[in-house]
Amino acid sequence: MTLAIFDLDGTLLNGDSDYTWGQFLVEKELVNSQDYKLANDKFFEEYQAGTLDIHEYLAFSLEPLTKFSREELTKLHNTFMQEKVQPMMQEKANALIKHHKDQGHFLLMITATNQFVTGPIGDALGMDHIIAPVPEIIDDHYTGKIVGVPSFQDGKVTRLNDWLAETGHTMEGSYFYSDSRNDLPLLELVSHPIAVDADETLTKIAQDRGWQHISLRD
């Protein structure tokens, strides 16, 4: 099956679910509001600049999960989906997903945002499989650590190659949609790299290399 691979934040969503989850925690007063907001803003700026230390960021973003039970986190995430994620979903993104599904393509989302945040979003979007940083769970509680390689920059390629080896899928005829310079390693790997509402750096690269550049903004 042809792979249709999608980045999530800034691509399928008109916004960033990882950053917005941090904002959500601040708004609900579930974290130290001022300090957490400053750090969340700093990490987001580093991500946009292509300088983010993903391990440092994941340690920051996963720490709040350790404070709650799995049941409490499920309820929080349901509220997050309704209040924050649904407004970021885009009709054109849904149509693009349907276009690939109708062609019998395998829908694969690869994101640097952790699986706790993105798993339910991928399900809501109809993805066949999701590759995301995996938070460690011991005794039914999040530890604040991750398992394995985070799917960020070159890590997206590493995680994808591991998945290909496990499943027998191939990259023949593959598509990848992304908005970010951080995804250049994977964009260079697929048959059809497509920039989506891209940042300035990726926009220039797409122009120079003749890659398609589309918008999913409603």
mmCIF file of C-alpha atoms in Angstrom:
data_model
loop_
_atom_site.group_PDB
_atom_site.id
_atom_site.type_symbol
_atom_site.label_atom_id
_atom_site.label_comp_id
_atom_site.label_asym_id
_atom_site.label_seq_id
_atom_site.Cartn_x
_atom_site.Cartn_y
_atom_site.Cartn_z
ATOM 1 C CA MET A 1 0.000 0.000 0.000
ATOM 2 C CA THR A 2 1.181 3.517 -0.805
ATOM 3 C CA LEU A 3 2.027 5.480 2.318
ATOM 4 C CA ALA A 4 0.403 8.870 2.825
ATOM 5 C CA ILE A 5 2.411 10.347 5.692
ATOM 6 C CA PHE A 6 1.296 13.444 7.575
ATOM 7 C CA ASP A 7 2.870 15.758 10.104
ATOM 8 C CA LEU A 8 0.279 16.994 12.602
ATOM 9 C CA ASP A 9 0.989 20.388 14.136
ATOM 10 C CA GLY A 10 0.805 23.264 11.688
ATOM 11 C CA THR A 11 -0.013 20.807 8.915
ATOM 12 C CA LEU A 12 -3.242 18.899 9.537
ATOM 13 C CA LEU A 13 -4.005 21.223 12.447
ATOM 14 C CA ASN A 14 -4.129 24.997 12.164
ATOM 15 C CA GLY A 15 -2.073 25.308 15.323
ATOM 16 C CA ASP A 16 0.270 23.299 17.522
ATOM 17 C CA SER A 17 -1.304 20.702 19.828
ATOM 18 C CA ASP A 18 1.843 20.364 21.947
ATOM 19 C CA TYR A 19 2.144 24.077 22.686
ATOM 20 C CA THR A 20 -1.615 24.369 23.112
ATOM 21 C CA TRP A 21 -1.663 21.512 25.635
ATOM 22 C CA GLY A 22 0.798 23.557 27.684
ATOM 23 C CA GLN A 23 -1.456 26.608 27.394
ATOM 24 C CA PHE A 24 -4.408 24.458 28.424
ATOM 25 C CA LEU A 25 -2.619 23.339 31.588
ATOM 26 C CA VAL A 26 -1.847 26.970 32.420
ATOM 27 C CA GLU A 27 -5.441 28.068 31.823
ATOM 28 C CA LYS A 28 -6.768 25.271 34.046
ATOM 29 C CA GLU A 29 -4.215 26.255 36.721
ATOM 30 C CA LEU A 30 -2.812 22.729 36.780
ATOM 31 C CA VAL A 31 0.798 23.938 36.614
ATOM 32 C CA ASN A 32 2.754 26.886 37.985
ATOM 33 C CA SER A 33 1.220 29.294 35.521
ATOM 34 C CA GLN A 34 3.876 31.980 35.085
ATOM 35 C CA ASP A 35 6.942 29.728 35.056
ATOM 36 C CA TYR A 36 5.326 27.084 32.875
ATOM 37 C CA LYS A 37 4.085 29.594 30.328
ATOM 38 C CA LEU A 38 7.525 31.206 30.007
ATOM 39 C CA ALA A 39 9.173 27.819 29.472
ATOM 40 C CA ASN A 40 6.476 26.661 27.050
ATOM 41 C CA ASP A 41 6.896 29.843 25.000
ATOM 42 C CA LYS A 42 10.681 29.425 24.969
ATOM 43 C CA PHE A 43 10.532 25.838 23.748
ATOM 44 C CA PHE A 44 8.024 26.748 21.052
ATOM 45 C CA GLU A 45 10.283 29.507 19.753
ATOM 46 C CA GLU A 46 13.206 27.068 19.686
ATOM 47 C CA TYR A 47 11.100 24.570 17.749
ATOM 48 C CA GLN A 48 10.194 27.187 15.172
ATOM 49 C CA ALA A 49 13.858 28.173 14.854
ATOM 50 C CA GLY A 50 14.932 24.556 14.376
ATOM 51 C CA THR A 51 17.080 24.605 17.544
ATOM 52 C CA LEU A 52 14.892 22.632 19.966
ATOM 53 C CA ASP A 53 16.546 20.070 22.252
ATOM 54 C CA ILE A 54 13.819 17.435 22.013
ATOM 55 C CA HIS A 55 14.929 15.526 25.111
ATOM 56 C CA GLU A 56 14.897 18.682 27.232
ATOM 57 C CA TYR A 57 11.503 19.599 25.889
ATOM 58 C CA LEU A 58 9.979 16.151 26.425
ATOM 59 C CA ALA A 59 11.203 16.119 30.028
ATOM 60 C CA PHE A 60 9.375 19.433 30.483
ATOM 61 C CA SER A 61 6.183 18.491 28.662
ATOM 62 C CA LEU A 62 5.792 15.022 30.196
ATOM 63 C CA GLU A 63 6.411 16.053 33.805
ATOM 64 C CA PRO A 64 2.825 17.267 34.407
ATOM 65 C CA LEU A 65 1.482 13.832 33.409
ATOM 66 C CA THR A 66 3.130 12.363 36.500
ATOM 67 C CA LYS A 67 0.843 14.413 38.758
ATOM 68 C CA PHE A 68 -2.415 12.772 37.705
ATOM 69 C CA SER A 69 -3.991 9.335 37.432
ATOM 70 C CA ARG A 70 -4.655 7.853 34.011
ATOM 71 C CA GLU A 71 -8.384 8.366 34.595
ATOM 72 C CA GLU A 72 -7.890 12.028 35.442
ATOM 73 C CA LEU A 73 -5.697 12.518 32.379
ATOM 74 C CA THR A 74 -8.296 10.917 30.105
ATOM 75 C CA LYS A 75 -10.926 13.362 31.353
ATOM 76 C CA LEU A 76 -8.535 16.287 30.914
ATOM 77 C CA HIS A 77 -7.690 15.210 27.386
ATOM 78 C CA ASN A 78 -11.356 14.868 26.454
ATOM 79 C CA THR A 79 -11.862 18.476 27.543
ATOM 80 C CA PHE A 80 -8.707 19.509 25.667
ATOM 81 C CA MET A 81 -10.025 17.880 22.493
ATOM 82 C CA GLN A 82 -13.337 19.707 22.725
ATOM 83 C CA GLU A 83 -12.022 23.117 23.749
ATOM 84 C CA LYS A 84 -8.698 23.314 21.893
ATOM 85 C CA VAL A 85 -8.187 20.647 19.240
ATOM 86 C CA GLN A 86 -11.558 20.688 17.500
ATOM 87 C CA PRO A 87 -11.228 24.412 16.642
ATOM 88 C CA MET A 88 -7.803 23.695 15.063
ATOM 89 C CA MET A 89 -9.119 20.987 12.733
ATOM 90 C CA GLN A 90 -9.460 21.989 9.093
ATOM 91 C CA GLU A 91 -11.967 20.975 6.448
ATOM 92 C CA LYS A 92 -9.308 20.962 3.723
ATOM 93 C CA ALA A 93 -7.126 18.682 5.841
ATOM 94 C CA ASN A 94 -10.029 16.287 6.304
ATOM 95 C CA ALA A 95 -10.635 16.350 2.550
ATOM 96 C CA LEU A 96 -6.964 15.614 1.869
ATOM 97 C CA ILE A 97 -7.025 12.661 4.253
ATOM 98 C CA LYS A 98 -10.185 11.353 2.560
ATOM 99 C CA HIS A 99 -8.555 11.782 -0.858
ATOM 100 C CA HIS A 100 -5.729 9.442 0.116
ATOM 101 C CA LYS A 101 -8.034 7.019 1.910
ATOM 102 C CA ASP A 102 -10.258 6.779 -1.181
ATOM 103 C CA GLN A 103 -7.176 5.784 -3.185
ATOM 104 C CA GLY A 104 -6.485 2.935 -0.780
ATOM 105 C CA HIS A 105 -3.406 4.571 0.716
ATOM 106 C CA PHE A 106 -2.168 3.769 4.220
ATOM 107 C CA LEU A 107 -2.600 6.839 6.446
ATOM 108 C CA LEU A 108 0.400 7.359 8.720
ATOM 109 C CA MET A 109 0.884 10.296 11.056
ATOM 110 C CA ILE A 110 4.422 11.017 12.278
ATOM 111 C CA THR A 111 4.703 13.719 14.907
ATOM 112 C CA ALA A 112 7.199 15.044 17.439
ATOM 113 C CA THR A 113 4.356 15.657 19.897
ATOM 114 C CA ASN A 114 4.066 12.907 22.490
ATOM 115 C CA GLN A 115 1.638 10.047 22.087
ATOM 116 C CA PHE A 116 -0.510 11.036 25.070
ATOM 117 C CA VAL A 117 -1.437 14.299 23.353
ATOM 118 C CA THR A 118 -1.567 13.047 19.768
ATOM 119 C CA GLY A 119 -2.975 9.522 19.984
ATOM 120 C CA PRO A 120 -6.606 10.635 20.341
ATOM 121 C CA ILE A 121 -6.085 13.341 17.706
ATOM 122 C CA GLY A 122 -4.778 10.808 15.201
ATOM 123 C CA ASP A 123 -7.758 8.564 15.930
ATOM 124 C CA ALA A 124 -10.148 11.474 15.395
ATOM 125 C CA LEU A 125 -8.484 12.216 12.041
ATOM 126 C CA GLY A 126 -8.831 8.597 10.914
ATOM 127 C CA MET A 127 -5.157 7.667 10.798
ATOM 128 C CA ASP A 128 -4.274 3.997 10.294
ATOM 129 C CA HIS A 129 -1.178 4.323 12.491
ATOM 130 C CA ILE A 130 0.607 6.973 14.542
ATOM 131 C CA ILE A 131 4.320 7.340 15.240
ATOM 132 C CA ALA A 132 5.020 9.709 18.142
ATOM 133 C CA PRO A 133 7.320 9.965 21.166
ATOM 134 C CA VAL A 134 6.169 7.249 23.589
ATOM 135 C CA PRO A 135 5.811 8.284 27.235
ATOM 136 C CA GLU A 136 6.955 5.660 29.728
ATOM 137 C CA ILE A 137 4.236 4.125 31.916
ATOM 138 C CA ILE A 138 5.053 2.057 34.999
ATOM 139 C CA ASP A 139 2.369 0.682 37.328
ATOM 140 C CA ASP A 140 -0.253 2.523 35.279
ATOM 141 C CA HIS A 141 1.349 5.924 35.905
ATOM 142 C CA TYR A 142 3.388 8.168 33.624
ATOM 143 C CA THR A 143 6.999 8.484 34.788
ATOM 144 C CA GLY A 144 7.883 11.652 32.856
ATOM 145 C CA LYS A 145 10.377 9.749 30.691
ATOM 146 C CA ILE A 146 10.122 8.507 27.119
ATOM 147 C CA VAL A 147 10.675 5.067 25.629
ATOM 148 C CA GLY A 148 13.006 4.791 22.637
ATOM 149 C CA VAL A 149 13.836 7.408 20.027
ATOM 150 C CA PRO A 150 11.684 10.564 19.855
ATOM 151 C CA SER A 151 10.233 11.111 16.375
ATOM 152 C CA PHE A 152 11.773 14.530 15.780
ATOM 153 C CA GLN A 153 13.981 15.656 12.858
ATOM 154 C CA ASP A 154 16.223 12.659 11.986
ATOM 155 C CA GLY A 155 14.346 10.700 14.647
ATOM 156 C CA LYS A 156 11.288 10.670 12.399
ATOM 157 C CA VAL A 157 13.298 8.800 9.788
ATOM 158 C CA THR A 158 14.697 6.405 12.403
ATOM 159 C CA ARG A 159 11.273 5.600 13.795
ATOM 160 C CA LEU A 160 9.782 5.265 10.306
ATOM 161 C CA ASN A 161 12.530 2.891 9.177
ATOM 162 C CA ASP A 162 11.973 0.750 12.280
ATOM 163 C CA TRP A 163 8.257 0.638 11.522
ATOM 164 C CA LEU A 164 8.883 -0.244 7.869
ATOM 165 C CA ALA A 165 11.104 -3.137 8.938
ATOM 166 C CA GLU A 166 8.434 -4.386 11.332
ATOM 167 C CA THR A 167 5.487 -4.099 8.952
ATOM 168 C CA GLY A 168 6.908 -4.742 5.487
ATOM 169 C CA HIS A 169 5.596 -1.463 4.101
ATOM 170 C CA THR A 170 7.821 0.335 1.578
ATOM 171 C CA MET A 171 8.437 3.948 0.614
ATOM 172 C CA GLU A 172 7.581 3.371 -3.045
ATOM 173 C CA GLY A 173 5.257 6.154 -4.211
ATOM 174 C CA SER A 174 5.095 7.632 -0.712
ATOM 175 C CA TYR A 175 3.798 11.094 0.194
ATOM 176 C CA PHE A 176 4.752 13.313 3.134
ATOM 177 C CA TYR A 177 3.001 16.538 4.086
ATOM 178 C CA SER A 178 4.704 18.975 6.484
ATOM 179 C CA ASP A 179 4.912 22.634 7.406
ATOM 180 C CA SER A 180 8.295 22.602 9.162
ATOM 181 C CA ARG A 181 11.996 22.822 8.433
ATOM 182 C CA ASN A 182 12.396 20.233 11.187
ATOM 183 C CA ASP A 183 10.913 17.620 8.843
ATOM 184 C CA LEU A 184 13.432 18.080 6.041
ATOM 185 C CA PRO A 185 15.110 14.653 6.657
ATOM 186 C CA LEU A 186 11.817 12.849 6.026
ATOM 187 C CA LEU A 187 10.727 15.137 3.195
ATOM 188 C CA GLU A 188 13.945 14.199 1.388
ATOM 189 C CA LEU A 189 13.149 10.488 1.782
ATOM 190 C CA VAL A 190 9.682 10.239 0.241
ATOM 191 C CA SER A 191 8.638 10.056 -3.397
ATOM 192 C CA HIS A 192 6.325 13.062 -3.106
ATOM 193 C CA PRO A 193 7.444 15.733 -0.594
ATOM 194 C CA ILE A 194 4.737 18.351 -0.129
ATOM 195 C CA ALA A 195 5.116 21.542 1.899
ATOM 196 C CA VAL A 196 1.947 22.681 3.663
ATOM 197 C CA ASP A 197 1.575 26.274 4.854
ATOM 198 C CA ALA A 198 5.304 26.029 5.405
ATOM 199 C CA ASP A 199 7.655 28.106 7.512
ATOM 200 C CA GLU A 200 9.988 30.512 5.742
ATOM 201 C CA THR A 201 12.915 28.078 5.569
ATOM 202 C CA LEU A 202 10.890 25.168 4.190
ATOM 203 C CA THR A 203 9.099 27.476 1.761
ATOM 204 C CA LYS A 204 12.423 28.503 0.227
ATOM 205 C CA ILE A 205 13.674 24.913 0.084
ATOM 206 C CA ALA A 206 10.439 23.796 -1.588
ATOM 207 C CA GLN A 207 10.764 26.574 -4.170
ATOM 208 C CA ASP A 208 14.415 25.759 -4.865
ATOM 209 C CA ARG A 209 13.725 22.043 -5.278
ATOM 210 C CA GLY A 210 10.450 22.321 -7.137
ATOM 211 C CA TRP A 211 8.405 20.680 -4.419
ATOM 212 C CA GLN A 212 4.666 21.226 -4.321
ATOM 213 C CA HIS A 213 3.506 23.777 -1.714
ATOM 214 C CA ILE A 214 -0.156 23.781 -0.724
ATOM 215 C CA SER A 215 -2.391 25.422 1.870
ATOM 216 C CA LEU A 216 -4.960 23.664 4.037
ATOM 217 C CA ARG A 217 -6.088 26.830 5.796
ATOM 218 C CA ASP A 218 -9.884 27.199 5.711
#
